[in-house]
Coordinates of C-alpha atoms in Angstrom, one line a residue:
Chain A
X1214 CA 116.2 62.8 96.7
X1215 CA 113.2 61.4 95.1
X1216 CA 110.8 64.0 93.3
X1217 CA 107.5 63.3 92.5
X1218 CA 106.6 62.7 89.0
X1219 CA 104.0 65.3 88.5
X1220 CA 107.1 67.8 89.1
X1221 CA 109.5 65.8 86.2
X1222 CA 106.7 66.0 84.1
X1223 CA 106.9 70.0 83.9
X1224 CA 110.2 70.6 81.7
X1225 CA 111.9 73.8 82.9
X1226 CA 111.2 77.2 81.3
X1227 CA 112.7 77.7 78.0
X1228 CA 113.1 81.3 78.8
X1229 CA 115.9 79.9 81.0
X1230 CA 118.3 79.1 78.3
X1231 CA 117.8 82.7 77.1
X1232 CA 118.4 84.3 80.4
X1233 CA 121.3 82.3 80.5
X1234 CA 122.9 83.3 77.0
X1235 CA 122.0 87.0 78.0
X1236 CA 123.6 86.8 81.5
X1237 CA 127.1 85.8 79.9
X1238 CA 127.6 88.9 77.3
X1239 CA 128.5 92.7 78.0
X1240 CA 126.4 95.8 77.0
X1241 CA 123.6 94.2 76.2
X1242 CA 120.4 95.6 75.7
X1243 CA 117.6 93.5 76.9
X1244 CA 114.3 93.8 75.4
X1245 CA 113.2 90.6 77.5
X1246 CA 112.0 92.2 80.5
X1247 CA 108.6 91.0 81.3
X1248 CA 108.0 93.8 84.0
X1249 CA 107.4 97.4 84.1
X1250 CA 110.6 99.1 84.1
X1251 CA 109.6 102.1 86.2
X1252 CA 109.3 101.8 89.7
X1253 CA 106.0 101.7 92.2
X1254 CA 104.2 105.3 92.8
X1255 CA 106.3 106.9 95.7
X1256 CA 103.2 107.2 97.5
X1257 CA 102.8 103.5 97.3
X1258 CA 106.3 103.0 98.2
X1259 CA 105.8 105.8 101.4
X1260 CA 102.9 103.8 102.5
X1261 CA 104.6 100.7 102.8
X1262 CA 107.2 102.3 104.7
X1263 CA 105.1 104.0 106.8
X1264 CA 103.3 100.8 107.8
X1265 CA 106.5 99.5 109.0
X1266 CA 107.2 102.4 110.9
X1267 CA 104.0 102.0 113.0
X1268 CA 105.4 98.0 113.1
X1269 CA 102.2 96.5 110.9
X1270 CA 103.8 93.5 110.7
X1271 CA 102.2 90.9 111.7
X1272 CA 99.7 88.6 108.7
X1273 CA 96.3 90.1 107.9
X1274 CA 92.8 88.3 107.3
X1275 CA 93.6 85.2 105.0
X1276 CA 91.4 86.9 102.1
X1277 CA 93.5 90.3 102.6
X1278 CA 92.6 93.3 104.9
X1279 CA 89.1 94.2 104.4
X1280 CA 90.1 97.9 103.1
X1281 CA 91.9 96.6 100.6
X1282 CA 89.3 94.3 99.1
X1283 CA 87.1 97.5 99.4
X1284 CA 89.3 99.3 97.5
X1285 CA 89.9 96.3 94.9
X1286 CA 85.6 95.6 94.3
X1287 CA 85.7 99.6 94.3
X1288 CA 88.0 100.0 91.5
X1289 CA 87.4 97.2 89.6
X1290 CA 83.8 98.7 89.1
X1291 CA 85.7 100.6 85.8
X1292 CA 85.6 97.1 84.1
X1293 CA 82.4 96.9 84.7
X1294 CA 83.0 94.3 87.4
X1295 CA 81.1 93.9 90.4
X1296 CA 82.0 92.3 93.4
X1297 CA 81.1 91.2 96.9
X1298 CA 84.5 92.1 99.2
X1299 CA 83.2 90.4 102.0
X1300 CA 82.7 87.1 99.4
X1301 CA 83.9 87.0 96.4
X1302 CA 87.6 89.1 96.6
X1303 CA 90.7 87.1 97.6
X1304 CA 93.9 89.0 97.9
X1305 CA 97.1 86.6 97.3
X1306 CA 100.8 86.4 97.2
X1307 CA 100.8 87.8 93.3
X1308 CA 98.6 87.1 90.5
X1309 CA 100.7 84.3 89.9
X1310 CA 99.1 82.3 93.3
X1311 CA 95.6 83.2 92.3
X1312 CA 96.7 81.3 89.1
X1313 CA 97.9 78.1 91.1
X1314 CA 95.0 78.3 93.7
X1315 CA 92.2 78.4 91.0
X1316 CA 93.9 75.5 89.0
X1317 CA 93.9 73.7 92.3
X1318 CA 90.4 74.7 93.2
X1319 CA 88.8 74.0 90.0
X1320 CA 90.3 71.4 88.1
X1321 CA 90.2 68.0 88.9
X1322 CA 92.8 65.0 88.1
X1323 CA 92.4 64.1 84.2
X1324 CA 90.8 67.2 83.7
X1325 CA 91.6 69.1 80.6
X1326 CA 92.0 73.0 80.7
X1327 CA 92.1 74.5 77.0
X1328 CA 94.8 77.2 77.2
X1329 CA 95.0 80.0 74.4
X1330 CA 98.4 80.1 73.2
X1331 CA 100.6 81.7 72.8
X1332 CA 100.7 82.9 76.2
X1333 CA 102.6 83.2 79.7
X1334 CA 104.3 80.3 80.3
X1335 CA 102.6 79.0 83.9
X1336 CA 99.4 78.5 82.9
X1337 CA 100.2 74.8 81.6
X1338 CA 102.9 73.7 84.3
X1339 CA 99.9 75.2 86.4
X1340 CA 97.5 73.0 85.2
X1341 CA 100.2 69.9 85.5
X1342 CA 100.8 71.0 88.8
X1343 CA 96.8 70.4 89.8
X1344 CA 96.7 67.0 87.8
X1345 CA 95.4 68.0 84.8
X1346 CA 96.0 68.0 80.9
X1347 CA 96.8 71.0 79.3
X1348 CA 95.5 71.4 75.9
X1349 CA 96.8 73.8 73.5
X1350 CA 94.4 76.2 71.8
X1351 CA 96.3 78.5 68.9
X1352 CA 95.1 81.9 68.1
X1353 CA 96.1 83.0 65.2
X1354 CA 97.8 86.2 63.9
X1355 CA 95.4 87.3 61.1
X1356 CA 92.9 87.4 63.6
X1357 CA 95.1 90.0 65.9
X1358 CA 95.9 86.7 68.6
X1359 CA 92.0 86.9 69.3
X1360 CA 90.4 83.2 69.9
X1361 CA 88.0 82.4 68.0
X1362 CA 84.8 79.9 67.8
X1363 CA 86.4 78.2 65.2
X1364 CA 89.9 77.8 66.9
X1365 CA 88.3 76.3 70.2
X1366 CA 86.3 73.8 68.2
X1367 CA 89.4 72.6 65.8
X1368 CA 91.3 72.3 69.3
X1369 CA 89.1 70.2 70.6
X1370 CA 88.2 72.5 73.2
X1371 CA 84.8 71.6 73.6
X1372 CA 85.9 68.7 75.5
X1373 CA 87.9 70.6 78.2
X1374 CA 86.4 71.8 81.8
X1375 CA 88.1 75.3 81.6
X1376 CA 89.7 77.9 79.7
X1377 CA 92.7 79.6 80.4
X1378 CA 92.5 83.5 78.6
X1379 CA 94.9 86.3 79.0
X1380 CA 94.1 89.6 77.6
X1381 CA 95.8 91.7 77.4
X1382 CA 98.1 89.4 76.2
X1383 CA 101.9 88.6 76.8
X1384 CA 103.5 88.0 74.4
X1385 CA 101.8 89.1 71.7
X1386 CA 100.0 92.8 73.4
X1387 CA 96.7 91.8 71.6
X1388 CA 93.7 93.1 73.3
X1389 CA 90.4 91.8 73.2
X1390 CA 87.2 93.8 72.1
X1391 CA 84.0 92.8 73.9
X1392 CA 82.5 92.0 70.5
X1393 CA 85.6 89.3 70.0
X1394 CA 85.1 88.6 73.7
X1395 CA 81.4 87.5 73.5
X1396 CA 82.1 85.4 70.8
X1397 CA 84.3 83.6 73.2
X1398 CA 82.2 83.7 75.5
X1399 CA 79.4 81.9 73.5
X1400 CA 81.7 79.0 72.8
X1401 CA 82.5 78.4 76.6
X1402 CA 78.6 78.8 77.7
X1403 CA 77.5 76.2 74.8
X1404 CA 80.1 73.4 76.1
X1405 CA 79.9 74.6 79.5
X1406 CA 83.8 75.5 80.4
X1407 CA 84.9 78.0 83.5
X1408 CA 87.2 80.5 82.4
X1409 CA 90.3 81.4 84.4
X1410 CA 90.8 85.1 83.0
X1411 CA 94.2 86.4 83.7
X1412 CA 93.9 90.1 83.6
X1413 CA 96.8 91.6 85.0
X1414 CA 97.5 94.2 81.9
X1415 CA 93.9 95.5 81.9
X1416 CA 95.3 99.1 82.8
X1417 CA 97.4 98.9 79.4
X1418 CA 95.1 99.2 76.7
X1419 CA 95.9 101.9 74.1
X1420 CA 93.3 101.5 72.1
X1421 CA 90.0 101.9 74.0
X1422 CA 89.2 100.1 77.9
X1423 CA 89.8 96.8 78.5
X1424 CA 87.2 94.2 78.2
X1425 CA 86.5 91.6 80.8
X1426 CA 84.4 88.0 79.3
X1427 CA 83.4 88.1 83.1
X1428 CA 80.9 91.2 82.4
X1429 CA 79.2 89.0 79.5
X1430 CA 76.2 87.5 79.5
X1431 CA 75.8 84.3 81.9
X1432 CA 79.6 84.6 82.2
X1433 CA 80.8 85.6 85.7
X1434 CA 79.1 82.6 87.4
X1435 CA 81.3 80.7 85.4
X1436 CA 84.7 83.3 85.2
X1437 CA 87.5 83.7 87.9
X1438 CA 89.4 86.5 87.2
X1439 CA 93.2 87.5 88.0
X1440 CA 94.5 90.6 88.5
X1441 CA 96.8 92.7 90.1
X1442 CA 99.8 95.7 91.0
X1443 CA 102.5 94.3 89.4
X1444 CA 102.1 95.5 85.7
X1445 CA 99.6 98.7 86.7
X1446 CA 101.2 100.0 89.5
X1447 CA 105.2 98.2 88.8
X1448 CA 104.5 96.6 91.9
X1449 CA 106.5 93.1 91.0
X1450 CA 108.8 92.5 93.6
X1451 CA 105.9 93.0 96.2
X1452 CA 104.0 90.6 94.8
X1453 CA 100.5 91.4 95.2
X1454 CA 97.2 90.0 93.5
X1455 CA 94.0 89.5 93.5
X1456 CA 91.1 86.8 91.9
X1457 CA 87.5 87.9 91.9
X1458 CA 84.9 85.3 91.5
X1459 CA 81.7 83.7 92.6
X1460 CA 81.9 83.1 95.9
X1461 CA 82.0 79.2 95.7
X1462 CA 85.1 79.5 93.6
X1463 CA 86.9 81.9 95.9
X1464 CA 86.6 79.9 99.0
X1465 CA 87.9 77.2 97.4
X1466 CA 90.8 79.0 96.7
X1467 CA 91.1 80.8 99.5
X1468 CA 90.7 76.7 101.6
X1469 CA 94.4 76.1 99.9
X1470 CA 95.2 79.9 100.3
X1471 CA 94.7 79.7 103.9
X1472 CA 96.6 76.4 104.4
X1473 CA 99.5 77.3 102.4
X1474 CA 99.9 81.0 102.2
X1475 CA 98.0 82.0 105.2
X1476 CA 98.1 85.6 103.8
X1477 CA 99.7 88.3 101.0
X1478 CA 102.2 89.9 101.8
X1479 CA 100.9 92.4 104.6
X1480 CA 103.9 95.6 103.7
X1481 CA 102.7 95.4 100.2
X1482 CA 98.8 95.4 101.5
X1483 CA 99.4 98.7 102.6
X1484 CA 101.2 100.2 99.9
X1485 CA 98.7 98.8 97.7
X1486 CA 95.6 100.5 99.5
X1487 CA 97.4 103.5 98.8
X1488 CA 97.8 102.8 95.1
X1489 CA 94.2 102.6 94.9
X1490 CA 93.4 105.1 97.0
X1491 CA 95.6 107.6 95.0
X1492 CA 97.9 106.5 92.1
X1493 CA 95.2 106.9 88.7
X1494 CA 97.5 109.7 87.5
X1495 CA 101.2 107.7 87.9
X1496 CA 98.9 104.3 86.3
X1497 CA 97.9 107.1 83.0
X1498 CA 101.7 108.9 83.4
X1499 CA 103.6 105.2 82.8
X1500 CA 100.5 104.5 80.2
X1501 CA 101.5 107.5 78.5
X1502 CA 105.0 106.9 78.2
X1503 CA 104.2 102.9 77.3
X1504 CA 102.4 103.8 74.7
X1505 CA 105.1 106.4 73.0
X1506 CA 107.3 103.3 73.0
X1507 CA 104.4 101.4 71.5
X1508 CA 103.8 103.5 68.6
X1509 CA 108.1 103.9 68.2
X1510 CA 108.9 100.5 68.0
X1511 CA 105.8 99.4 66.1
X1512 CA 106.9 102.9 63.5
X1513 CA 110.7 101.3 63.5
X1514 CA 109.5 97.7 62.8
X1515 CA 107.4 99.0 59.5
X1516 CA 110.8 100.9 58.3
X1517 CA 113.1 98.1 58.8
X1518 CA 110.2 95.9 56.8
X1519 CA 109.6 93.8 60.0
X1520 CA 105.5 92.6 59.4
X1521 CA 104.5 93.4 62.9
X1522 CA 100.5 93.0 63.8
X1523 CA 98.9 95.9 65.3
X1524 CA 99.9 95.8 69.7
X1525 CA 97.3 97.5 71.7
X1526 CA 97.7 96.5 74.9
X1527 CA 101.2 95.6 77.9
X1528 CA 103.7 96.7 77.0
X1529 CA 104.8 93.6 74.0
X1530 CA 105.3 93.5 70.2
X1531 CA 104.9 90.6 68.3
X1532 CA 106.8 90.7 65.0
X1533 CA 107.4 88.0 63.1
X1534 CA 111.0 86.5 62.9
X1535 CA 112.9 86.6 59.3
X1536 CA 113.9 83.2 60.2
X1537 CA 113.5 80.7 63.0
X1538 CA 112.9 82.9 65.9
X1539 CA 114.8 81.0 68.0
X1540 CA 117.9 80.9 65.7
X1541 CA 116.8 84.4 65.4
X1542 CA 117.1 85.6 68.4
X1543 CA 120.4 83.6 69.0
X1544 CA 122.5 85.2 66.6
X1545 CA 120.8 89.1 67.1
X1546 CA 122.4 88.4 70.7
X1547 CA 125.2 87.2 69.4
X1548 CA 125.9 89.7 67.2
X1549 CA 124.1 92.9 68.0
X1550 CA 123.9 91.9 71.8
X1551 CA 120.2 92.8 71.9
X1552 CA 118.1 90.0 73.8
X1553 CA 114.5 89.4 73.0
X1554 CA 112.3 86.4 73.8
X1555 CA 111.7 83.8 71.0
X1556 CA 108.1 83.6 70.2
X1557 CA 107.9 79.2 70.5
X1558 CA 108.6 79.7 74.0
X1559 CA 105.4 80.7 74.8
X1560 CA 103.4 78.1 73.2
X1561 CA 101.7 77.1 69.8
X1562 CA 101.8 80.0 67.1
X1563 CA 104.2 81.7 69.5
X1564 CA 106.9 80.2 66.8
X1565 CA 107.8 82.1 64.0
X1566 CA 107.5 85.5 66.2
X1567 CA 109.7 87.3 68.4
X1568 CA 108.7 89.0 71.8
X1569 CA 109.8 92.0 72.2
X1570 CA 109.0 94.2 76.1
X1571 CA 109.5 98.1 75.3
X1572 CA 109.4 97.8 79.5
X1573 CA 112.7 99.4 78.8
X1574 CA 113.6 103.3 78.8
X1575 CA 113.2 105.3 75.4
X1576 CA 117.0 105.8 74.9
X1577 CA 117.9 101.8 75.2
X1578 CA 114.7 101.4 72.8
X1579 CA 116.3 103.9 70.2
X1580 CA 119.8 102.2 70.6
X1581 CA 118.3 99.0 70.6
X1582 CA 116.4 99.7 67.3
X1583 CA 119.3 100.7 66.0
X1584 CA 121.0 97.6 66.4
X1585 CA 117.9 95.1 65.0
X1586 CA 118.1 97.5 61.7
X1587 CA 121.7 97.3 61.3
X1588 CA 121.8 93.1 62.3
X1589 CA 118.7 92.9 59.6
X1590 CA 120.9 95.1 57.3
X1591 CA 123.6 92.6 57.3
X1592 CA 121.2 90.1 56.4
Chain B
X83 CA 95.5 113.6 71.0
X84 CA 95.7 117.2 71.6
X85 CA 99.0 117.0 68.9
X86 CA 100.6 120.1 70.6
X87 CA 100.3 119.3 74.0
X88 CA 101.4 115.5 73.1
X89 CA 104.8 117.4 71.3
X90 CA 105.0 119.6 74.4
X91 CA 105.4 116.6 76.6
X92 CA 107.9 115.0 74.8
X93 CA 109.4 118.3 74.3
X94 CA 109.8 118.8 78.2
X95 CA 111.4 115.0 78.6
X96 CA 113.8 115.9 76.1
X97 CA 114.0 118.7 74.0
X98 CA 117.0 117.7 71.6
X99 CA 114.2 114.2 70.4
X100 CA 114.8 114.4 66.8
X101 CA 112.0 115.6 64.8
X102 CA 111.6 111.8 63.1
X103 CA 111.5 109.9 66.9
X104 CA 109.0 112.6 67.8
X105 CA 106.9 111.2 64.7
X106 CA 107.5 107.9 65.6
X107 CA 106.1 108.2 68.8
X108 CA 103.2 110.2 67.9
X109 CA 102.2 108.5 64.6
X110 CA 102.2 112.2 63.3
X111 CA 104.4 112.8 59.8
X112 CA 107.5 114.2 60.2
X113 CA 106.1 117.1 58.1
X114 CA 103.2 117.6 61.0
X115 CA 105.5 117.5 63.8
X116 CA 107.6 120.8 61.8
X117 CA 104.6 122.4 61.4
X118 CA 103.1 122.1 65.0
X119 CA 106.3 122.9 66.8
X120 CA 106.8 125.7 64.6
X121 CA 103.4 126.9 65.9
X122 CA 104.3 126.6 69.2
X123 CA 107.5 128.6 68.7
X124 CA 105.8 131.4 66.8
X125 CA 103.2 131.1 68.8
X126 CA 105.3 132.1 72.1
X127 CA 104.2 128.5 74.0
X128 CA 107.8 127.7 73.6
X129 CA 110.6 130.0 74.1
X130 CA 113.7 128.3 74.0
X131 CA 115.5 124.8 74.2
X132 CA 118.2 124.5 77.3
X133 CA 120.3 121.7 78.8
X134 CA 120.0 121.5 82.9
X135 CA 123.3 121.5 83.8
X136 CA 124.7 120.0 87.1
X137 CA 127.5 122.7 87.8
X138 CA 128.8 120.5 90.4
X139 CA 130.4 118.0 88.1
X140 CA 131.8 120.5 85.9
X141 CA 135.3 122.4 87.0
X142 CA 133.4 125.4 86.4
X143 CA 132.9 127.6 89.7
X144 CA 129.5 128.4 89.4
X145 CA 127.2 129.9 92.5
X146 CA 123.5 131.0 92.6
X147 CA 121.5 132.8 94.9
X148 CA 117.7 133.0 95.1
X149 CA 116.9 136.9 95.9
X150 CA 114.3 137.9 97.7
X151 CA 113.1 141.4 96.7
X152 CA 110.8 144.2 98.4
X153 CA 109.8 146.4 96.1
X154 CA 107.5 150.1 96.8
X155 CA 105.3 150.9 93.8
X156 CA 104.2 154.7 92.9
X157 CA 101.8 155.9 90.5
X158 CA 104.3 156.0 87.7
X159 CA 105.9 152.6 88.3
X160 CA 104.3 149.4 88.3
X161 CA 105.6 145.6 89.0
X162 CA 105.8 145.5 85.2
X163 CA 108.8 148.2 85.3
X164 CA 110.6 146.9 87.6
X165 CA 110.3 143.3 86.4
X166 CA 111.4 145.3 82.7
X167 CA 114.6 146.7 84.2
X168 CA 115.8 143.5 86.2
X169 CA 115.3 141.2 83.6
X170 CA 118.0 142.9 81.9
X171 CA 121.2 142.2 83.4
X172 CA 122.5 138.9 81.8
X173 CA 123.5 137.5 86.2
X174 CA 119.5 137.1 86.4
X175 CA 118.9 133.7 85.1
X176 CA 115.1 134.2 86.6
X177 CA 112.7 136.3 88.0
X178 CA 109.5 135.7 89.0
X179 CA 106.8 138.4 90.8
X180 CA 105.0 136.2 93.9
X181 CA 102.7 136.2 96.4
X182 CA 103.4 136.4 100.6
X183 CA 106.0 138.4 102.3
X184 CA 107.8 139.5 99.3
X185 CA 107.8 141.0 95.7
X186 CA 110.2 139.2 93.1
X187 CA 112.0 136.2 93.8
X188 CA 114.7 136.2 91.1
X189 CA 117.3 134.1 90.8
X190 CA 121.4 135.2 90.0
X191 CA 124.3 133.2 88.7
X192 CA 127.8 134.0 88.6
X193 CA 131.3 132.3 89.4
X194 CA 132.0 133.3 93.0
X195 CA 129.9 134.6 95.7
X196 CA 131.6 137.8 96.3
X197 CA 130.6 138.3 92.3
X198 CA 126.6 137.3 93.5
X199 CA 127.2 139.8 96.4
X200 CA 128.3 141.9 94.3
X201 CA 126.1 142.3 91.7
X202 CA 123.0 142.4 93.9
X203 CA 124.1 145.1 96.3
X204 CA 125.7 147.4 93.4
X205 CA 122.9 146.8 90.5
X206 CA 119.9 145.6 92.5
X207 CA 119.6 146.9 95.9
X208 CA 120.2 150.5 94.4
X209 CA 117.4 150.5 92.0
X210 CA 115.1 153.1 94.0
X211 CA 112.2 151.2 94.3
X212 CA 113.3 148.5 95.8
X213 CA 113.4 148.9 99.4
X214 CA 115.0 145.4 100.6
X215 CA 117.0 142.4 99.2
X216 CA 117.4 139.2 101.2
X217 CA 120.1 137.1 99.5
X218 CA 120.2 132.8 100.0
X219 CA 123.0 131.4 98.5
X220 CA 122.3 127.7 97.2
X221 CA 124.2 125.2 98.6
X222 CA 123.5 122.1 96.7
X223 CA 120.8 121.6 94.0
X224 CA 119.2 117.9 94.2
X225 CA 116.6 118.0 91.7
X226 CA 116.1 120.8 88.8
X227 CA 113.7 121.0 85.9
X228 CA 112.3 117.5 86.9
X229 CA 115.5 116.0 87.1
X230 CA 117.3 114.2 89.6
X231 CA 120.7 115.2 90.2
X232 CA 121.2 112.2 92.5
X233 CA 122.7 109.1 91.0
X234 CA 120.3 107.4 88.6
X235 CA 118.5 104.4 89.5
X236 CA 120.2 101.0 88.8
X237 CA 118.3 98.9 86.8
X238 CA 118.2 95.4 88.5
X239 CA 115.9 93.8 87.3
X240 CA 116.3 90.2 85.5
X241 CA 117.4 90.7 81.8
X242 CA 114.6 88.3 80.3
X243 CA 111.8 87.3 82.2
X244 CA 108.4 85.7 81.1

């Protein structure tokens, strides 16, 4: 058949290729995952069941059920976030389709979105997807993957009409303070951008709470963000998100929302009331044990002499490759069979690095530790 | 970080973590972490390091019982005696004094049910303050220490994603 243009325009994920290598080779360890390798609370997982018990099947209100937005504008007040569920809370089919419905709400054709890089790899197909023009904007490693003033300007991001941000970051697990934030922020106010802020890690910080540039000065009016259960709450497979945002910008999204999605998936509603409503302590217990692994591989990395910058929040390391990170990553497959994610995969300054999920149980992590030392041994 | 209780958790997940993984995930030295778990074990906090062990899958015969005991206290004897003299016999793998409708709940191990029966009607049920022993015999054991003896979870998810 004939497919539209603005669909060949997109190449395909490089991550692909990787999966694909990995998919063909015995015991391997993969340190590739991008989700949480726990599964959802049990009393999330009981609630969903329990609402197909009583047969709650049917869709819900196209923003989400009003309890659950409740629930959402009540617990997103720990950010410092405040929001109208009634206006300004849209509940979607992931984080990922609050992503897609803001670029398709916001941007216009021609538009340029700045994108901080490196970082997931939708945000520019995203963009390409609503008609716009991605543009690139580094951060850079000796400033912890924290934008600065100075790399938006020398992008040219002055020019664009939004800016995509994602902190906590994947791939690199930088966090970003307020202080970095607002400095951010000051750039986007003085060129007048909207920022799309993806901030589905925000409950994996290890090294103070998470930051929103939507609780800065003159910033909300201006900020969608994205959030969700998938990281917090290993909620992936039910695929439920949110965006919060002035209420112009959320019934925008929620016109294309309600044509295309009509609503999130209603099971997962449920179980994600319930995750609100009573899963803080499983959030801290899978926190905890994230952040053991944090400060393991980051303490292996420094004794195999792999420069690593400090991660502080998801659940990524960042260390920089020996060689090509893509060679790299090839031949530790190859011969070590451990998989990570080369760095250049997810955008400019993402080359050169290696991403590397400890999503993955402590004994794999050791083993897989193991193997890096020994594959860097025989270097 | 309350260092102990950090070391005690890790501890509880898995006691045999080697002394350098346990500083690599705390960011404490390797000399620290010696030094605090050494507290802890002089300190009585911990008081020993066992494997849970799924007797099922060995070709061991292996049966446990939980006891219920009623016990009738004088002024010479208290809980604390009795509890004393119990705890001896090496078939008692635990014993515990609780509240409701009876005394001790202990717990006895051996490698047949006539040798449970046994024991707890020749060594227990004759002490003289005890006054009744209801025996349960387990009959399968699905979770124990915090483990799950069920098969573990398969991972299934994707081996790289973004």
């Amino acid at each position: 058949m004939r497919t539209a243009d603005r669909v060949q325009q997109v190449p395909p994920s490089g991550i692909r290729r990787f999966f694909e290598l990995a998919e063909e080779m015995d015991d391997v360890i993969s340190l590739g995952v991008g989700e949480p390798d726990f599964s959802a609370p049990w009393a999330a997982r009981s609630a969903a069941v329990h609402s197909l018990e009583r047969g709650h099947t049917s869709y819900t209100a196209n923003r989400g059920r009003r309890d659950l937005r409740e629930a959402i504008a009540d617990h997103v007040t720990r950010y410092d976030q405040e929001y109208d569920p009634d206006e300004e809370v849209l509940v979607t089919t992931g984080a990922s389709e609050a992503v897609d419905l803001a670029m398709r709400a916001l941007v216009n054709p021609g538009d340029a979105v700045a994108i901080q890089q490196p970082s997931y790899i939708s945000y520019a197909p995203g963009v390409m997807f609503a008609g716009g023009e991605p543009l690139a904007v580094p951060a850079r490693q000796e400033n912890d993957f924290v934008l600065t003033y100075e790399d938006l300007d020398r992008a040219g991001a002055a020019d664009a009409e939004a800016l995509v941000l994602c902190y906590p970051n994947n791939p690199t697990g930088a966090t970003a303070s307020r202080t970095e934030l607002a400095e951010i922020a000051e750039f986007v106010r003085e060129h007048d951008l909207q920022v799309l802020a993806d901030e589905i890690y925000a409950a994996l910080t290890y090294d103070g709470d998470h930051a929103s540039i939507a609780t800065l000065p003159g910033m909300r009016e201006r900020t969608v963000v994205f959030n969700g259960f998938s990281k917090a709450y290993a909620m992936t497979g039910m695929r439920l998100g949110y965006a919060l945002g002035p209420a112009d910008a959320v019934d925008a999204m929620n016109r294309i929302h309600q044509y295309t999605m009509l609503s999130a998936p209603t099971t997962s509603q449920y179980a994600a009331v319930e995750a609100l409503r009573t899963c803080d302590d499983a959030v801290a217990e899978m926190r905890t044990q994230y952040n053991r692994r944090r400060r393991f591989v980051l303490s292996r990395f420094r004794e195999m002499g792999l420069s690593c910058f400090e991660a502080t929040g998801a659940f990524y390391a960042f260390p920089e490759a020996p060689y090509d990170d893509e060679r790299f990553a090839e031949d530790l497959l190859e011969d070590q069979r451990v998989a990570l994610v080369p760095g250049g995969v997810f955008g400019e300054g993402g080359d050169g690095h290696l991403r590397v999920s400890y999503a993955t149980g402590m004994n794999d992590l050791k083993e897989a530790m193991n193997r890096i030392e020994t594959f860097l041994d025989g270097q | 970080m309350d260092e102990k209780r950090e070391l005690l958790d890790l501890l509880l997940e898995n006691a045999r973590e080697s002394t350098a993984d346990l500083a690599r995930q705390t960011e404490l030295s390797e000399a620290a972490v010696e030094d605090r778990i050494d507290e802890l074990e002089s300190d009585g906090v911990v008081r020993g390091y066992q494997a849970v062990v799924d007797w099922d899958r060995t070709d061991r015969d292996h049966v446990e019982a939980e006891v219920e005991l009623n016990v009738e206290l004088d002024r010479e004897t208290k809980y604390d005696d009795i509890a004393g003299r119990i705890s001896k016999f090496s078939e008692v793998s635990s014993l515990k004094l609780i509240s409701g409708d009876y005394d001790f709940a202990i717990t006895v191990e051996g490698a047949s049910m006539h040798e449970v029966s046994m024991f707890v009607s020749e060594q227990i049920a004759p002490i003289p303050e005890v006054t009744q022993t209801v025996t349960h015999f387990v009959m399968d054991t699905y979770k124990h220490r915090g483990i799950e003896f069920a098969g573990g979870d398969d991972d299934d998810r994707l081996s790289i994603s973004p």
